Tab-separated table of C-alpha atoms and ligand atoms in Angstrom:
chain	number	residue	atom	x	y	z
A	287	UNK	CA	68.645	103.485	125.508
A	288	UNK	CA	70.173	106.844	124.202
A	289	UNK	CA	68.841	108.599	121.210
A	290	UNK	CA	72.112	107.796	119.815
A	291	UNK	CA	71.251	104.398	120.073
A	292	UNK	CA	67.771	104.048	119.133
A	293	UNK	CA	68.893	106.275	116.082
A	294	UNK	CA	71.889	103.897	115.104
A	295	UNK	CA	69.431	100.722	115.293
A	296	UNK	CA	66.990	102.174	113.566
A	297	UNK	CA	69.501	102.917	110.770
A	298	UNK	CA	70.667	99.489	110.804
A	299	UNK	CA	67.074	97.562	110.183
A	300	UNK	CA	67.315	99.224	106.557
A	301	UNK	CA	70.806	99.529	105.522
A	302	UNK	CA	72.875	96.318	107.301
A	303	UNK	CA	75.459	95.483	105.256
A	304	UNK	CA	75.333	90.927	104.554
A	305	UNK	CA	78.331	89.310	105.058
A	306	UNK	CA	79.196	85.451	104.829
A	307	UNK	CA	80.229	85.770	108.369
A	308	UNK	CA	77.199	87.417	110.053
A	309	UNK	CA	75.308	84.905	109.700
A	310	UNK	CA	76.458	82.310	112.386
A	311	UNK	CA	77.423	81.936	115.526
A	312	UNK	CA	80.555	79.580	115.139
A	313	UNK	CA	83.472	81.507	116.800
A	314	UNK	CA	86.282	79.784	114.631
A	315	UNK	CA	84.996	81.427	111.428
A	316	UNK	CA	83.778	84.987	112.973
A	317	UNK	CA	87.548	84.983	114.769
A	318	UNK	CA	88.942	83.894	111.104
A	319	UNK	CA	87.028	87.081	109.740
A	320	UNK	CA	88.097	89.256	112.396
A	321	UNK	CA	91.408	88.741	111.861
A	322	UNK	CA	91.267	88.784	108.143
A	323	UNK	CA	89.196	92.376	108.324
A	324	UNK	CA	92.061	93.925	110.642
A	325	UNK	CA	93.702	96.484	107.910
A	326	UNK	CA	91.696	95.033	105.172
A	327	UNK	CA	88.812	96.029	103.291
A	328	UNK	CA	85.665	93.717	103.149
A	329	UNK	CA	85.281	93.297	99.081
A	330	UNK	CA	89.183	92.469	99.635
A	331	UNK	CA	88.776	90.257	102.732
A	332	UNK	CA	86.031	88.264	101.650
A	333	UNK	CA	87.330	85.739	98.834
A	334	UNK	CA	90.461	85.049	101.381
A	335	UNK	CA	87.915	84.345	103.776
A	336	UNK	CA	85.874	81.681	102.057
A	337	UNK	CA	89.074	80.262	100.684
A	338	UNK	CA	90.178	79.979	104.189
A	339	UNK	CA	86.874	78.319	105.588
A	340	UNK	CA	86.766	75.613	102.369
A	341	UNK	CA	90.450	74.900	102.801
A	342	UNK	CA	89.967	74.475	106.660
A	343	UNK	CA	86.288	73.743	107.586
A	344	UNK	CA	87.794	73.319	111.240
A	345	UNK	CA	90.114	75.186	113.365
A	346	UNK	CA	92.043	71.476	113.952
A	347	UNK	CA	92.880	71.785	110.432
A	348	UNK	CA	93.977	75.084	110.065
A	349	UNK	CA	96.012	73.792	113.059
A	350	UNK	CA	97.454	70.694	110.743
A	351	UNK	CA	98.352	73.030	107.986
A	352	UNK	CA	102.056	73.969	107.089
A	353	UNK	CA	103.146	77.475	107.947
A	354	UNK	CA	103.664	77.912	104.412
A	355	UNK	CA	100.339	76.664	103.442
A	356	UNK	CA	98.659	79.088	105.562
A	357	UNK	CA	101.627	81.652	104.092
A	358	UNK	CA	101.103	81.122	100.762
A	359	UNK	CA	96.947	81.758	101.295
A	360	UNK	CA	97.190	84.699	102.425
A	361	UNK	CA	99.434	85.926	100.134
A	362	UNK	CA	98.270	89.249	99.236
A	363	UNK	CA	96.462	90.594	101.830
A	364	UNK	CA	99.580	91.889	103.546
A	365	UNK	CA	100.402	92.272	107.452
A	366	UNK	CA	101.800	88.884	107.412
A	367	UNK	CA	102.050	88.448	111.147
A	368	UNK	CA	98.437	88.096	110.898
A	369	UNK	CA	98.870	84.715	109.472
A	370	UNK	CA	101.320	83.388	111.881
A	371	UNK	CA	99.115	84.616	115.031
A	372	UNK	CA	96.099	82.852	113.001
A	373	UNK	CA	98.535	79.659	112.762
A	374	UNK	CA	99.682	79.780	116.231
A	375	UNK	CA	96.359	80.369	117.843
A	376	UNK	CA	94.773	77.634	115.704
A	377	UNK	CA	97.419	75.455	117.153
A	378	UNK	CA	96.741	76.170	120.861
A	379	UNK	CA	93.270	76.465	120.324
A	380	UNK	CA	93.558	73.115	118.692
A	381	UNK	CA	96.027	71.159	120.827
A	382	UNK	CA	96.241	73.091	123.903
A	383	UNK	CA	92.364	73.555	124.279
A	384	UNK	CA	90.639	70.409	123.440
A	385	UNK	CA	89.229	72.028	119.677
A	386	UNK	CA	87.189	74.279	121.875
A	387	UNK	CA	87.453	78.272	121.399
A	388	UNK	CA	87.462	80.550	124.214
A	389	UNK	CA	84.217	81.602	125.776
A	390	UNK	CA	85.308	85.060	127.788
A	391	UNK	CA	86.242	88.209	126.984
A	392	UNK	CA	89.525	87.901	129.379
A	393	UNK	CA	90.913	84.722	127.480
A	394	UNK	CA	89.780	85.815	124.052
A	395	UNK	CA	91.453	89.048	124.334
A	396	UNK	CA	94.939	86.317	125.339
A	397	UNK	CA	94.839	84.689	122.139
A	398	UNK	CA	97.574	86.006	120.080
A	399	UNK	CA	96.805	88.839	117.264
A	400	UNK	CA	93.557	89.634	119.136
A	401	UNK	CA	93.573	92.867	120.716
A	402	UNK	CA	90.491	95.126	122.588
A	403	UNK	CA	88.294	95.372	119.746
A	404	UNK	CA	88.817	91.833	117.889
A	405	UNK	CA	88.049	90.788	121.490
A	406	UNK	CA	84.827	92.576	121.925
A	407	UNK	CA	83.831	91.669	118.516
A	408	UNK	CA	84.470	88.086	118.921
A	409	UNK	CA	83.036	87.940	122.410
A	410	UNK	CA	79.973	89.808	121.049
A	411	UNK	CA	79.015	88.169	118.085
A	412	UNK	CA	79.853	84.517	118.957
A	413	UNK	CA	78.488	84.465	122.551
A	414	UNK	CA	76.562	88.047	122.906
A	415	UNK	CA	78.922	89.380	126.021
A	416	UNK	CA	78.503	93.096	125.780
A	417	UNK	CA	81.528	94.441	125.300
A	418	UNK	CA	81.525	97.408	122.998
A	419	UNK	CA	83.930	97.876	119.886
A	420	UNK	CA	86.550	100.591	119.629
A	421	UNK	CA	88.026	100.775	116.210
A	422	UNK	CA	88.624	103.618	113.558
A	423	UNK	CA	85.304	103.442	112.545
A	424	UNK	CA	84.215	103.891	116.114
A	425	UNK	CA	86.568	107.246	116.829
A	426	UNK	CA	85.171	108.596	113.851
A	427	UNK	CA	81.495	107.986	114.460
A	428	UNK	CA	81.406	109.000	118.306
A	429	UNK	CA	84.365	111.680	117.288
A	430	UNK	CA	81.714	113.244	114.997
A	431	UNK	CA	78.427	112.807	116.435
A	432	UNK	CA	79.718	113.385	120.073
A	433	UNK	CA	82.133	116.648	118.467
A	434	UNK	CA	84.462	115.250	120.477
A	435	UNK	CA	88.095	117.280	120.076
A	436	UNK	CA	90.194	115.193	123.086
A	437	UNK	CA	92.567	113.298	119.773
A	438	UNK	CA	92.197	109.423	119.872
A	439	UNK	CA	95.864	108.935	119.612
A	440	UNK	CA	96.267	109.800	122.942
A	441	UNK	CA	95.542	107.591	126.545
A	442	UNK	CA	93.197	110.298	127.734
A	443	UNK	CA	91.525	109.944	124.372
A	444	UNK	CA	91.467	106.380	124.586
A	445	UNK	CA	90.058	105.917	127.960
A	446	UNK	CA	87.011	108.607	126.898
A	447	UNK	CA	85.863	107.013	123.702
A	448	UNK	CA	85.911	103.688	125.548
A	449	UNK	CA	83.487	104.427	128.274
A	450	UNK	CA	81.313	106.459	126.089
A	451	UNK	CA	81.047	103.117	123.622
A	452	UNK	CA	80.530	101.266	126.622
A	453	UNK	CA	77.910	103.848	127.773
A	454	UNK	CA	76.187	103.618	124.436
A	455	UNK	CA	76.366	99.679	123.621
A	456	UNK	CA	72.642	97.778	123.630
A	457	UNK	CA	73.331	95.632	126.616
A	458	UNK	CA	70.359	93.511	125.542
A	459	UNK	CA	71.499	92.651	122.042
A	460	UNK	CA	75.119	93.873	121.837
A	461	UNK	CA	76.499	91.658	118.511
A	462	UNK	CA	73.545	93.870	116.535
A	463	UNK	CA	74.851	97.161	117.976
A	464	UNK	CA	78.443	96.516	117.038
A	465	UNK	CA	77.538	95.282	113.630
A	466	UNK	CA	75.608	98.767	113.019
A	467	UNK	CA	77.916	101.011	114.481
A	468	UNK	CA	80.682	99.135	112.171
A	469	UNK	CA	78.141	99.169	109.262
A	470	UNK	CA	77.646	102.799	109.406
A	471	UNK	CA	80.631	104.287	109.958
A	472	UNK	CA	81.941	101.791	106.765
A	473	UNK	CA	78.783	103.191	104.714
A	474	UNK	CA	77.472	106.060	105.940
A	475	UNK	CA	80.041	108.174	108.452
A	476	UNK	CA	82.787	107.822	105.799
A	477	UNK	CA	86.431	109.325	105.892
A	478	UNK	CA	85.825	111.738	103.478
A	479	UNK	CA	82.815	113.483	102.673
A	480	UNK	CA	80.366	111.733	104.323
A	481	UNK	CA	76.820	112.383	102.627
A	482	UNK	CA	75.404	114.265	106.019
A	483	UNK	CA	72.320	116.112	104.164
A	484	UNK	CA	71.134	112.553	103.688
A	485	UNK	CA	71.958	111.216	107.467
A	486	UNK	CA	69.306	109.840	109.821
A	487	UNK	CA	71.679	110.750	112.447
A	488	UNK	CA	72.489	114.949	111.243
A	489	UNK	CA	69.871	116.604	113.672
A	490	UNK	CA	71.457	115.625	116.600
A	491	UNK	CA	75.185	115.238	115.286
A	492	UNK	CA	77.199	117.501	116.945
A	493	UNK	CA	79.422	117.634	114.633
A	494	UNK	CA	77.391	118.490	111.529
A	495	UNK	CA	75.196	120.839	113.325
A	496	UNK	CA	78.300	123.294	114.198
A	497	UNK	CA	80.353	122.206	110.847
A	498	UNK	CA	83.265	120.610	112.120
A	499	UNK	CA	82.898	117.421	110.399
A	500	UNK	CA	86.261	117.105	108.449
A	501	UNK	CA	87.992	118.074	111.782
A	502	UNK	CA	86.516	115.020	113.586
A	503	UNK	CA	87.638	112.574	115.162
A	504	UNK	CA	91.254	114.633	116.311
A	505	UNK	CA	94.918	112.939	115.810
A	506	UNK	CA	97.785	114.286	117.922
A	507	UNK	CA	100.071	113.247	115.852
A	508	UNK	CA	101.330	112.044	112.019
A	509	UNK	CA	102.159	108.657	111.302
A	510	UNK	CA	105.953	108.861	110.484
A	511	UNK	CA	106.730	107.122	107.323
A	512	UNK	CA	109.725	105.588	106.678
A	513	UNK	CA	111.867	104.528	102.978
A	514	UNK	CA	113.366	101.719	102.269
A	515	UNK	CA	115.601	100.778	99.255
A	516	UNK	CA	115.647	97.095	97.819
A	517	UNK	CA	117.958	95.670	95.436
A	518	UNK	CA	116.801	91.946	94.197
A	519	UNK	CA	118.773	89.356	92.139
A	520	UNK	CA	117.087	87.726	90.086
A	521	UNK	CA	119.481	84.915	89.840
A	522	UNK	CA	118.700	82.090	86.851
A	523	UNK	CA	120.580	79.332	86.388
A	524	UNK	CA	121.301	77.341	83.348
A	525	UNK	CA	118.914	74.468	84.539
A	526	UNK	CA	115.966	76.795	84.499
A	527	UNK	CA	115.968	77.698	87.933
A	528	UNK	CA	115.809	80.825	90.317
A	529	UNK	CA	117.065	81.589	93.310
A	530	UNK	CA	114.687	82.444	96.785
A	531	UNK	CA	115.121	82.808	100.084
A	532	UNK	CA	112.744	83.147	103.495
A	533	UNK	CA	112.394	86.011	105.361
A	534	UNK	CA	113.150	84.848	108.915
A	535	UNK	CA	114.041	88.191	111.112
A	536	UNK	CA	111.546	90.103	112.712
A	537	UNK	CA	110.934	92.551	109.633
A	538	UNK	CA	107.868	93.176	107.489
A	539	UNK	CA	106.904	89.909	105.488
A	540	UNK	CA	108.382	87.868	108.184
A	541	UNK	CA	108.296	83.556	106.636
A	542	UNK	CA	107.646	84.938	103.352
A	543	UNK	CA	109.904	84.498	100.407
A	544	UNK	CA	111.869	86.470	97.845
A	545	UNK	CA	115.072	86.955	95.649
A	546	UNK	CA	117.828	87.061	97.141
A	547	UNK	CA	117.651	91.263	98.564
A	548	UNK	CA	120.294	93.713	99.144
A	549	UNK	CA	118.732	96.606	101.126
A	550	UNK	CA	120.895	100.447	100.947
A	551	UNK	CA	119.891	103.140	102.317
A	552	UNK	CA	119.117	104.601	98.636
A	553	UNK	CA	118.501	102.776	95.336
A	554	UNK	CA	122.180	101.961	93.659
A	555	UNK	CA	123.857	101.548	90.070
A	556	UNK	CA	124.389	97.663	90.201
A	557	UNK	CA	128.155	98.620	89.795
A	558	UNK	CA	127.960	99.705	93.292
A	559	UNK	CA	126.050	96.751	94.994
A	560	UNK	CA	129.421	94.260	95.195
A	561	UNK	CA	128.016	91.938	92.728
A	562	UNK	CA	131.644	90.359	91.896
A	563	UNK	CA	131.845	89.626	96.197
A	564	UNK	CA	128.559	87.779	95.951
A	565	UNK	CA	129.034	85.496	93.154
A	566	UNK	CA	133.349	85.348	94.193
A	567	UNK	CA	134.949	83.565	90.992
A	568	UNK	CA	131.539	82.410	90.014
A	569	UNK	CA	130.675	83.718	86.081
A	570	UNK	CA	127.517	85.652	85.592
A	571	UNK	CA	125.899	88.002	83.128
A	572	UNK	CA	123.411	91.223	84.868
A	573	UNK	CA	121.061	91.216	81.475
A	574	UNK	CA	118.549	94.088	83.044
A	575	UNK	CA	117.876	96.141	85.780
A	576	UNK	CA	114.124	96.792	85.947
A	577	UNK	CA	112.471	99.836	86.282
A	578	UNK	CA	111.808	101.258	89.959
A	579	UNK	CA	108.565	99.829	91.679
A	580	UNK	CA	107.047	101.100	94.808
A	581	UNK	CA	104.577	99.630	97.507
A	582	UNK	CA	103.307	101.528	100.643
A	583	UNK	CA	103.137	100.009	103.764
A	584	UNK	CA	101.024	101.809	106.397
A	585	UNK	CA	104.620	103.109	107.687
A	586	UNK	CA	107.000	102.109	105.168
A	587	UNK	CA	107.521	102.872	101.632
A	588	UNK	CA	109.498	100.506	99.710
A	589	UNK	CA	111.490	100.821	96.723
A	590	UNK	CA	112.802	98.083	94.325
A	591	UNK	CA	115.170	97.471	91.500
A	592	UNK	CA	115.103	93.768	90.204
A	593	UNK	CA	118.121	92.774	88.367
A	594	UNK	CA	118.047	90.114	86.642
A	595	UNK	CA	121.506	88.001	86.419
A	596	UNK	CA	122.317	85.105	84.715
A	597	UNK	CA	124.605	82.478	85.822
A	598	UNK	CA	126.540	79.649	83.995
A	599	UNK	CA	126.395	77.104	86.687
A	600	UNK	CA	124.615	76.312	89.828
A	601	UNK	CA	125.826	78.096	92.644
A	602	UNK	CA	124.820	78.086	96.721
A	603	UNK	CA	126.425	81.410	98.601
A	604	UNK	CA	127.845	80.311	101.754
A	605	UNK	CA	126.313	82.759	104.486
A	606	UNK	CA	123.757	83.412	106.585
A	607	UNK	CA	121.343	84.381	103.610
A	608	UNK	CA	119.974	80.704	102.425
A	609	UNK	CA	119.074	80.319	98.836
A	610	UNK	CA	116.996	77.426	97.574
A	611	UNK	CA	117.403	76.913	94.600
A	612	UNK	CA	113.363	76.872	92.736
A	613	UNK	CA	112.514	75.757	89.515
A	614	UNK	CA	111.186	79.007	87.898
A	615	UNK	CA	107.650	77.573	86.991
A	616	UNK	CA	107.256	76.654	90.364
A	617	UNK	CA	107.360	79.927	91.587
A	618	UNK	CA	103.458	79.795	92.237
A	619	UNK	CA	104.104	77.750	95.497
A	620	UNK	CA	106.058	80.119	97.519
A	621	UNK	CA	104.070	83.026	99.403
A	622	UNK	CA	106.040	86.423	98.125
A	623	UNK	CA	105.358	89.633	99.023
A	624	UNK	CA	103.078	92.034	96.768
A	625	UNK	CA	106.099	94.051	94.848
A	626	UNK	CA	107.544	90.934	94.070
A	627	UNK	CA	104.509	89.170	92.842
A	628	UNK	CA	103.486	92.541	90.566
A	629	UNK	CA	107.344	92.244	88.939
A	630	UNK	CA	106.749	88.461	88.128
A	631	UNK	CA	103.040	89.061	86.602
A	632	UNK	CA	104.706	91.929	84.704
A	633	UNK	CA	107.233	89.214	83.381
A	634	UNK	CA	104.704	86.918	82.511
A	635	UNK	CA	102.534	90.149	80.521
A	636	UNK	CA	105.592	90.104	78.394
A	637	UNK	CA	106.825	93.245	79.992
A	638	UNK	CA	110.053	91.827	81.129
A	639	UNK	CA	110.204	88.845	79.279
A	640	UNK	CA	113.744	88.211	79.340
A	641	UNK	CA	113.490	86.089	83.100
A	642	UNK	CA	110.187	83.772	81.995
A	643	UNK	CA	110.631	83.420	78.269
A	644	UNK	CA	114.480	84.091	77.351
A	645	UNK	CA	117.007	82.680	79.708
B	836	SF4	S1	75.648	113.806	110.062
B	836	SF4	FE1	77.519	113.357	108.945
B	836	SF4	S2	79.110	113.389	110.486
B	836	SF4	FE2	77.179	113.251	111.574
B	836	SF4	S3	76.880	111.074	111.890
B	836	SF4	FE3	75.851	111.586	109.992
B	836	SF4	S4	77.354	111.207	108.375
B	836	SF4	FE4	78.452	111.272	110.339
């Protein structure tokens, strides 16, 4: 075993981080966790993953549930195709497989939303196959410790940091050597500042010993981030209701719902946004135009006005775009995305009462 190794398990007998799922062996709920934890922090994972195990003690019913059902849970946690892949590998898992999950690394890796590392997790903890995980923590621990400068955005970089985890893994007990390389590069080899004077591992981190820490693990390139400009209607009608629609096309928040969007490529003055085409000969009333709000996506920033129009009579738009009419205190049972969501809790704070309270 390397000193590496021995140093990392050592580490891990006094600091291991308890988590609902570490405790078993049942590869439905350690998949459901894994997939849950991809992009997502563990104090914000956890509550949607004991919802998720009370709501569906059994992959089969996960598999029964409505794609909205499983929408709507997950609202909040973002990456959306998450959910579907959960849904649709619950379903083949369920139906297609007999109720019984995958035993290998080759068909675990085929199930869909599970790449290389969800794999080697899964594979790992559920049935101790010793496969190795590769994940940001991972780049940044070996990165550091190993002072290793080929960047891990690149295939050469990829291919290196693979065999060295695979070269370092505890082929006798490989679940407990993932866990602690994943526990201490989420507690102790941080992003920023790590707390190195205080490391077990800082004598023979390479890193640390010739200070080039904050350079470590090495990107090739930036993430390029994109803008995005979204215009809402908040459309009420005079028999209390609001207007939503589902986000079908392959786009972020794919199956989720909103208002009824017009995307620009910058935010507009609603007298530019064709308001009179939409609604034709139809009467309505724009009462407000919120302020600007703003969510980042890990390559998208998105900008929103909501305005919020009043109608005098029903009214279904005859395009592509289909509306459902939703009666507004029913809202609750429609998965929206997060900006949406933060507008309607800032309606119901009183901030912009006018589209609970007034119409
Ligand atoms: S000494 Fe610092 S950089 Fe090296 S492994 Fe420990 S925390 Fe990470």
């Amino acid at each position: 075993m390397s000193v590496f190794t021995e140093k990392l398990l050592t580490w891990y007998q006094e600091n291991k981080r308890v988590h609902p799922w570490k405790a078993t062996k049942e590869p439905y709920h350690i998949w459901l966790s894994e997939i849950i934890l991809q992009q997502t922090r563990v104090d914000q994972g956890t509550p949607y993953f004991l919802r998720f195990k009370a709501e569906y003690p059994t992959i089969t019913d996960l598999a029964n549930a409505s794609e909205d059902e499983v929408m709507r849970l997950w609202e909040g946690l973002g990456y959306y195709s998450r959910a579907r892949n959960l849904h649709a590998t619950a379903k083949y898992i369920a139906f297609e497989c007999g109720g019984i999950f995958p035993n290998t690394y080759k068909e675990i890796l085929a199930l869909k939303g599970v790449g290389p590392y969800t794999a080697a997790a899964i594979a790992s903890f559920a049935y101790d196959l010793a496969h190795a995980v590769v994940d940001g923590n991972v780049y940044r621990v070996l990165g550091r410790y190993f002072n290793i400068a080929t960047p891990i955005d690149t295939t050469k970089g990829k291919k290196e940091f693979a065999k060295l985890a695979a070269a370092l893994l505890d082929q006798q007990d490989p679940a407990t050597y993932n866990q602690a390389i994943m526990d201490f590069g989420a507690t102790q080899c941080v992003p920023a500042q790590p707390d190195c004077a205080h490391c077990p591992m800082s004598n023979s981190c390479q890193a640390y010993q010739r200070k080039t820490v904050t350079i470590r693990p090495v990107k090739s390139k930036k993430t390029k981030q994109s803008k995005r400009f979204f215009h809402y209607l908040v459309i009420a009608t005079p028999d209390q209701k609001v207007y939503l629609h589902k986000r079908t096309k392959k786009d972020i928040w794919q199956n989720l719902y909103e208002f009824p969007l017009i995307e620009k490529e910058s935010l507009l003055a609603s007298e530019e946004l064709g308001l009179e085409e939409i609604f034709q000969k139809q009467a309505f009333w724009l009462r407000r135009v919120s302020s600007i709000y703003r969510q980042q996506l890990s390559h998208q920033k998105i900008h929103a006005l909501f305005l919020e129009i009043q109608l005098k009579e029903a009214f279904q738009k005859a395009d592509e775009q289909e509306w459902i009419a939703v009666p507004r205190n029913q809202l609750e049972k429609y998965a929206l995305p997060r900006i949406v969501n933060t507008y309607l809790e800032q309606c119901e704070q009183g901030q912009n009462r006018q589209l609970l309270m007034d119409f």
